[in-house]
Coordinates of C-alpha atoms and ligand atoms in Angstrom, one line a residue:
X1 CA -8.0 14.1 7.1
X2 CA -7.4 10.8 8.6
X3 CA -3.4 9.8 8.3
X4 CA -1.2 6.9 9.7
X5 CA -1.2 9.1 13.3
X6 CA -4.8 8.6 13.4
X7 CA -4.5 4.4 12.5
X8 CA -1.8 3.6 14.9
X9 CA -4.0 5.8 18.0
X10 CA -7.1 3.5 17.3
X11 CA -5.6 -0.3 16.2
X12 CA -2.0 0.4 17.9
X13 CA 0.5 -2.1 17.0
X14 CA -0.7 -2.1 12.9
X15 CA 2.1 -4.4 11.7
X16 CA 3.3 -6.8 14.3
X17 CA 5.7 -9.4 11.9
X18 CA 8.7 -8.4 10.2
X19 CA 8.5 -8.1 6.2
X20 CA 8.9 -11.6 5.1
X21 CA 12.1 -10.6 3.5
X22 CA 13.2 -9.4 6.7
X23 CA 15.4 -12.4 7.6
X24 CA 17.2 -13.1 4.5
X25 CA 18.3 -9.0 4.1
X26 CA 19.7 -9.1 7.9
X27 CA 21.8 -12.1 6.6
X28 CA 22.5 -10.4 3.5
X29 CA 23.5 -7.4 5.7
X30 CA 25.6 -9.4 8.3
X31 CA 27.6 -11.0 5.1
X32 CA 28.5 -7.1 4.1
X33 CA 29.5 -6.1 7.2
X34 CA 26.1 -3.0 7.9
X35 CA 26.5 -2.2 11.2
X36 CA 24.1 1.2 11.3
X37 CA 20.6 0.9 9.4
X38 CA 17.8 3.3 9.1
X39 CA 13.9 2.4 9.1
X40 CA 13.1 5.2 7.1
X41 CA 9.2 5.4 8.3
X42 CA 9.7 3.0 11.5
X43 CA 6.1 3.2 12.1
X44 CA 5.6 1.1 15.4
X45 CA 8.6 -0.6 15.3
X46 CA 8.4 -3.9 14.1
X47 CA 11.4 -3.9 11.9
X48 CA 13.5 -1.9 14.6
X49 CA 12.8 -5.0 17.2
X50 CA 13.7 -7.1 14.8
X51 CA 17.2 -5.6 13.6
X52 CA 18.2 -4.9 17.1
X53 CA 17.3 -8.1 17.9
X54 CA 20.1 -9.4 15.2
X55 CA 22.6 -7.2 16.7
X56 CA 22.5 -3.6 14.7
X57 CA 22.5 -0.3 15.7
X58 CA 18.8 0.7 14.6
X59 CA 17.8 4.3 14.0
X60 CA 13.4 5.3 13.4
X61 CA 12.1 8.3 11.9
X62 CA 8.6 8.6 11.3
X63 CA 6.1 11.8 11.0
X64 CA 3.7 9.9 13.5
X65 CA 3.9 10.8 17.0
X66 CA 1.6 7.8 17.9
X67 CA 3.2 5.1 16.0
X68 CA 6.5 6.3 17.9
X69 CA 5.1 6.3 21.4
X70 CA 4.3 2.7 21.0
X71 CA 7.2 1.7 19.1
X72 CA 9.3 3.5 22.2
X73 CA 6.8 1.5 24.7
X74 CA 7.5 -2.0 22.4
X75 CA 11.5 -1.6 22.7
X76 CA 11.6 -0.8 26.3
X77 CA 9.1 -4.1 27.1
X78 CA 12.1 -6.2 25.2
X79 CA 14.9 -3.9 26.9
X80 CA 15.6 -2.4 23.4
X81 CA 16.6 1.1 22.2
X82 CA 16.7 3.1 19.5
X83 CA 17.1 7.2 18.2
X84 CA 13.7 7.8 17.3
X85 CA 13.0 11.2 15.7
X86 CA 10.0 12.4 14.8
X87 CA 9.4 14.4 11.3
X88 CA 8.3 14.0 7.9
X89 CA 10.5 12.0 5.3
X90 CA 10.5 15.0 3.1
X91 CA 12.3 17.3 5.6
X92 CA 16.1 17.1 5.7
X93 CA 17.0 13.9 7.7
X94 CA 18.7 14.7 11.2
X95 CA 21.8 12.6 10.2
X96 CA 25.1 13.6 8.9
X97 CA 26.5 12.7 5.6
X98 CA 27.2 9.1 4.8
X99 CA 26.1 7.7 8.2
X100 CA 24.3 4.9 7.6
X101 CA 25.6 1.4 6.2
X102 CA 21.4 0.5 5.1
X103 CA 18.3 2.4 5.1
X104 CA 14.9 0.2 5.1
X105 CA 11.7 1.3 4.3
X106 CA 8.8 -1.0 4.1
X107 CA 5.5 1.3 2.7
X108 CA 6.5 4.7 3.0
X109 CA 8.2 6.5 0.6
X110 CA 5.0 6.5 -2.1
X111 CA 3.0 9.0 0.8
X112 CA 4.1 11.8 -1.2
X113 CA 4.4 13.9 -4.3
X114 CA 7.3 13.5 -6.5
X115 CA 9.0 16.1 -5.8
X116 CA 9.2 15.3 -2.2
X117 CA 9.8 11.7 -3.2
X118 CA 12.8 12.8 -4.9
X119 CA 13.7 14.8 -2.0
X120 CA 13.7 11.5 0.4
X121 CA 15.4 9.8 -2.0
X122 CA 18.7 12.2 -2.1
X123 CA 18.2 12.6 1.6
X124 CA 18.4 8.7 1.7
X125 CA 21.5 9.2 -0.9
X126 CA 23.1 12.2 1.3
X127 CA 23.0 9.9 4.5
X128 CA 24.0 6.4 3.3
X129 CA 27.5 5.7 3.0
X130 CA 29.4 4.2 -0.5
X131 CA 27.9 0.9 -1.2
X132 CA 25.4 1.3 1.7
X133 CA 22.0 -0.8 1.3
X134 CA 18.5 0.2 0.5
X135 CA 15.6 -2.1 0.7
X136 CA 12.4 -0.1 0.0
X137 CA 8.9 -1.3 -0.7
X138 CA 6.2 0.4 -2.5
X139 CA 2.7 -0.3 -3.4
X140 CA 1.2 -1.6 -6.6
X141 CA -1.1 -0.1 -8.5
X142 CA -3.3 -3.0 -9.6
X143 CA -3.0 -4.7 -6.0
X144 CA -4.0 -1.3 -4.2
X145 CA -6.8 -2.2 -2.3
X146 CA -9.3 0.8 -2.8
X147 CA -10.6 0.6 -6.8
X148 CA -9.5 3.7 -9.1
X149 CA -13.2 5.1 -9.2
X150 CA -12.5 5.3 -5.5
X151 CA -9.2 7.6 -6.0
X152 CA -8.8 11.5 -7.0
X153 CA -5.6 11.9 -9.4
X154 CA -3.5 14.6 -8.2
X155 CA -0.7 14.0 -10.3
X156 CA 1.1 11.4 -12.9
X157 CA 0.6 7.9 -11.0
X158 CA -0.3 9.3 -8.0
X159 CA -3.9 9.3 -5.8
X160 CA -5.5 10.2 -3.4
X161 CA -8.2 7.5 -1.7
X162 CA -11.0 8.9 -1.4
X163 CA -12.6 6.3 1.2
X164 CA -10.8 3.6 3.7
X165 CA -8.2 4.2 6.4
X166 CA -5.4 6.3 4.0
X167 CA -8.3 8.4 2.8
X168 CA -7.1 11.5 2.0
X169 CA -3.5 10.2 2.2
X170 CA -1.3 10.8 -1.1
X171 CA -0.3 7.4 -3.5
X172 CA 2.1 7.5 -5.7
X173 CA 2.3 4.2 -7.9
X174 CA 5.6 3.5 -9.3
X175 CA 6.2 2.0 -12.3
X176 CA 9.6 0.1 -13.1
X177 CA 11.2 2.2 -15.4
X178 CA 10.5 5.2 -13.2
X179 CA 11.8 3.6 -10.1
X180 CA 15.5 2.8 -12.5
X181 CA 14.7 7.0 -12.8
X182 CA 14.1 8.2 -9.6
X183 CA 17.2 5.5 -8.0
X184 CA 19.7 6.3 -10.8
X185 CA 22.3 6.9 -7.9
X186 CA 21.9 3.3 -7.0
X187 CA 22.9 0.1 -8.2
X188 CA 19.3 -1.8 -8.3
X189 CA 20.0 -5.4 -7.6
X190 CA 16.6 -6.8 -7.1
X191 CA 13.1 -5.5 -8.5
X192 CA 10.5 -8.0 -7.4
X193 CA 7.0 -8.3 -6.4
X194 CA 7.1 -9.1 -2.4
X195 CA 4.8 -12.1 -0.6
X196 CA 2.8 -9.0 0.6
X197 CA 2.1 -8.0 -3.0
X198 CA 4.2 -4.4 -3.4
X199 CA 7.0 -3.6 -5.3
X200 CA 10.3 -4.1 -3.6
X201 CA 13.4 -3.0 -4.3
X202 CA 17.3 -3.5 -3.1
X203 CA 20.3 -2.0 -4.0
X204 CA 23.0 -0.2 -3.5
X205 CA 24.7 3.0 -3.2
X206 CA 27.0 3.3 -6.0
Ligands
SAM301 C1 2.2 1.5 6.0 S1 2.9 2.3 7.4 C2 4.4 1.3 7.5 C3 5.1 1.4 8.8 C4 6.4 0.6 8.9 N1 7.3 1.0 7.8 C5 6.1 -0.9 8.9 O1 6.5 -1.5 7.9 O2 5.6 -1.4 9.9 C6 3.4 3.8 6.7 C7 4.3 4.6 7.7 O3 4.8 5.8 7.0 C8 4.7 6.9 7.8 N2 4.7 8.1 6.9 C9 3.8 8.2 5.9 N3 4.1 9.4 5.2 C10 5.1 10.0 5.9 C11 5.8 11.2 5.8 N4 5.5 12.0 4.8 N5 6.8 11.5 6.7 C12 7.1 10.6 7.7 N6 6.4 9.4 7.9 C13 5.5 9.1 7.0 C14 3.4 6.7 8.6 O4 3.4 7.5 9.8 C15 3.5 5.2 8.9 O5 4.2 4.9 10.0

């Protein structure tokens, strides 16, 4: 079964720019005094160049060896660093309580079940301080680039493709009132439709 691991060893670098949002949520963040953010399914490191590049302290994870070996390689070209660990977002995070003041994650988090979505989300809860940040984005169903007939349901709103490069790789297609559900814990400032076409969301820890 192809995965992520097995994109990032043939293209490397997938994702080279920051999330067009990118900019305007390190401002936000600056304004509210984040000093510690997590890129909850770092990939190859775009968005950790990018935040340590504005001055945070920027934590990876990500269940892709590959993706991490070139991330690592990326931030020590720009004389960068980073804790990168490497597991699966449905694991207990290696982070104490309330340690992060953000946790980003651009195109993860739908990889799963729900079940294990749920888990990542109260391991995203168990680490992020009071009021800390979350900017997540999440694909949309009728933007998804491989065509239903294409796609084996495995459970409510979620697919597996069964051609293209996520063949194989789990889908999970949120809809609004079941991202309100499933981030009850939060304060959901902004539900929007991104310039890439997902779903994004921001709020806050309440
Ligand atoms: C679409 S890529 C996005 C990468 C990065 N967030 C970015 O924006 O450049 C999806 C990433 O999620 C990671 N991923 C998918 N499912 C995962 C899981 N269950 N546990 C850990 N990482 C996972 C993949 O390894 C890959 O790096």
């Amino acid at each position: 079964m192809p995965d992520w691991d097995d994109v990032f060893a043939e293209k490397g670098k997938y994702f080279t720019t920051p999330h067009p949002d990118m900019e305007r949520l390190a401002n936000l963040f600056r304004e509210k005094g984040v000093r510690r953010i997590l890129d909850l399914g770092c990939g190859t490191g775009r968005h950790l160049l990018f935040l340590l590049k504005k001055g945070f302290e920027v934590y990876g994870l990500d269940g892709s060896p590959n993706g991490l070996e070139i991330a690592k390689n990326w931030l020590t070209e720009e004389n960068l660093s980073s804790e990168l660990t490497c597991q699966k977002v449905e694991h207990e995070f290696p982070y104490k309580n309330d340690f992060f003041d953000a946790v980003i994650s651009i195109q993860v988090i739908h990889h799963n079940l729900m079940k294990d979505i749920k888990f990542t989300v109260n391991e995203i809860l168990r680490t992020l301080k009071t009021e800390g940040f979350i900017f997540l984005t999440v694909p949309l169903r009728q933007a998804f680039y491989v065509k239903k007939s294409n796609m084996k349901k495995v459970e409510l709103r979620t697919y597996i493709p069964l051609v293209g490069q996520e063949k194989g790789l789990p889908h999970h297609f949120f809809t609004i009132a079941e991202i309100k559900k499933v981030f009850s814990e939060f304060d959901l400032l902004e539900i929007y439709i991104d310039q890439t076409n997902h779903r994004a969301i921001l709020g806050q820890k309440i």
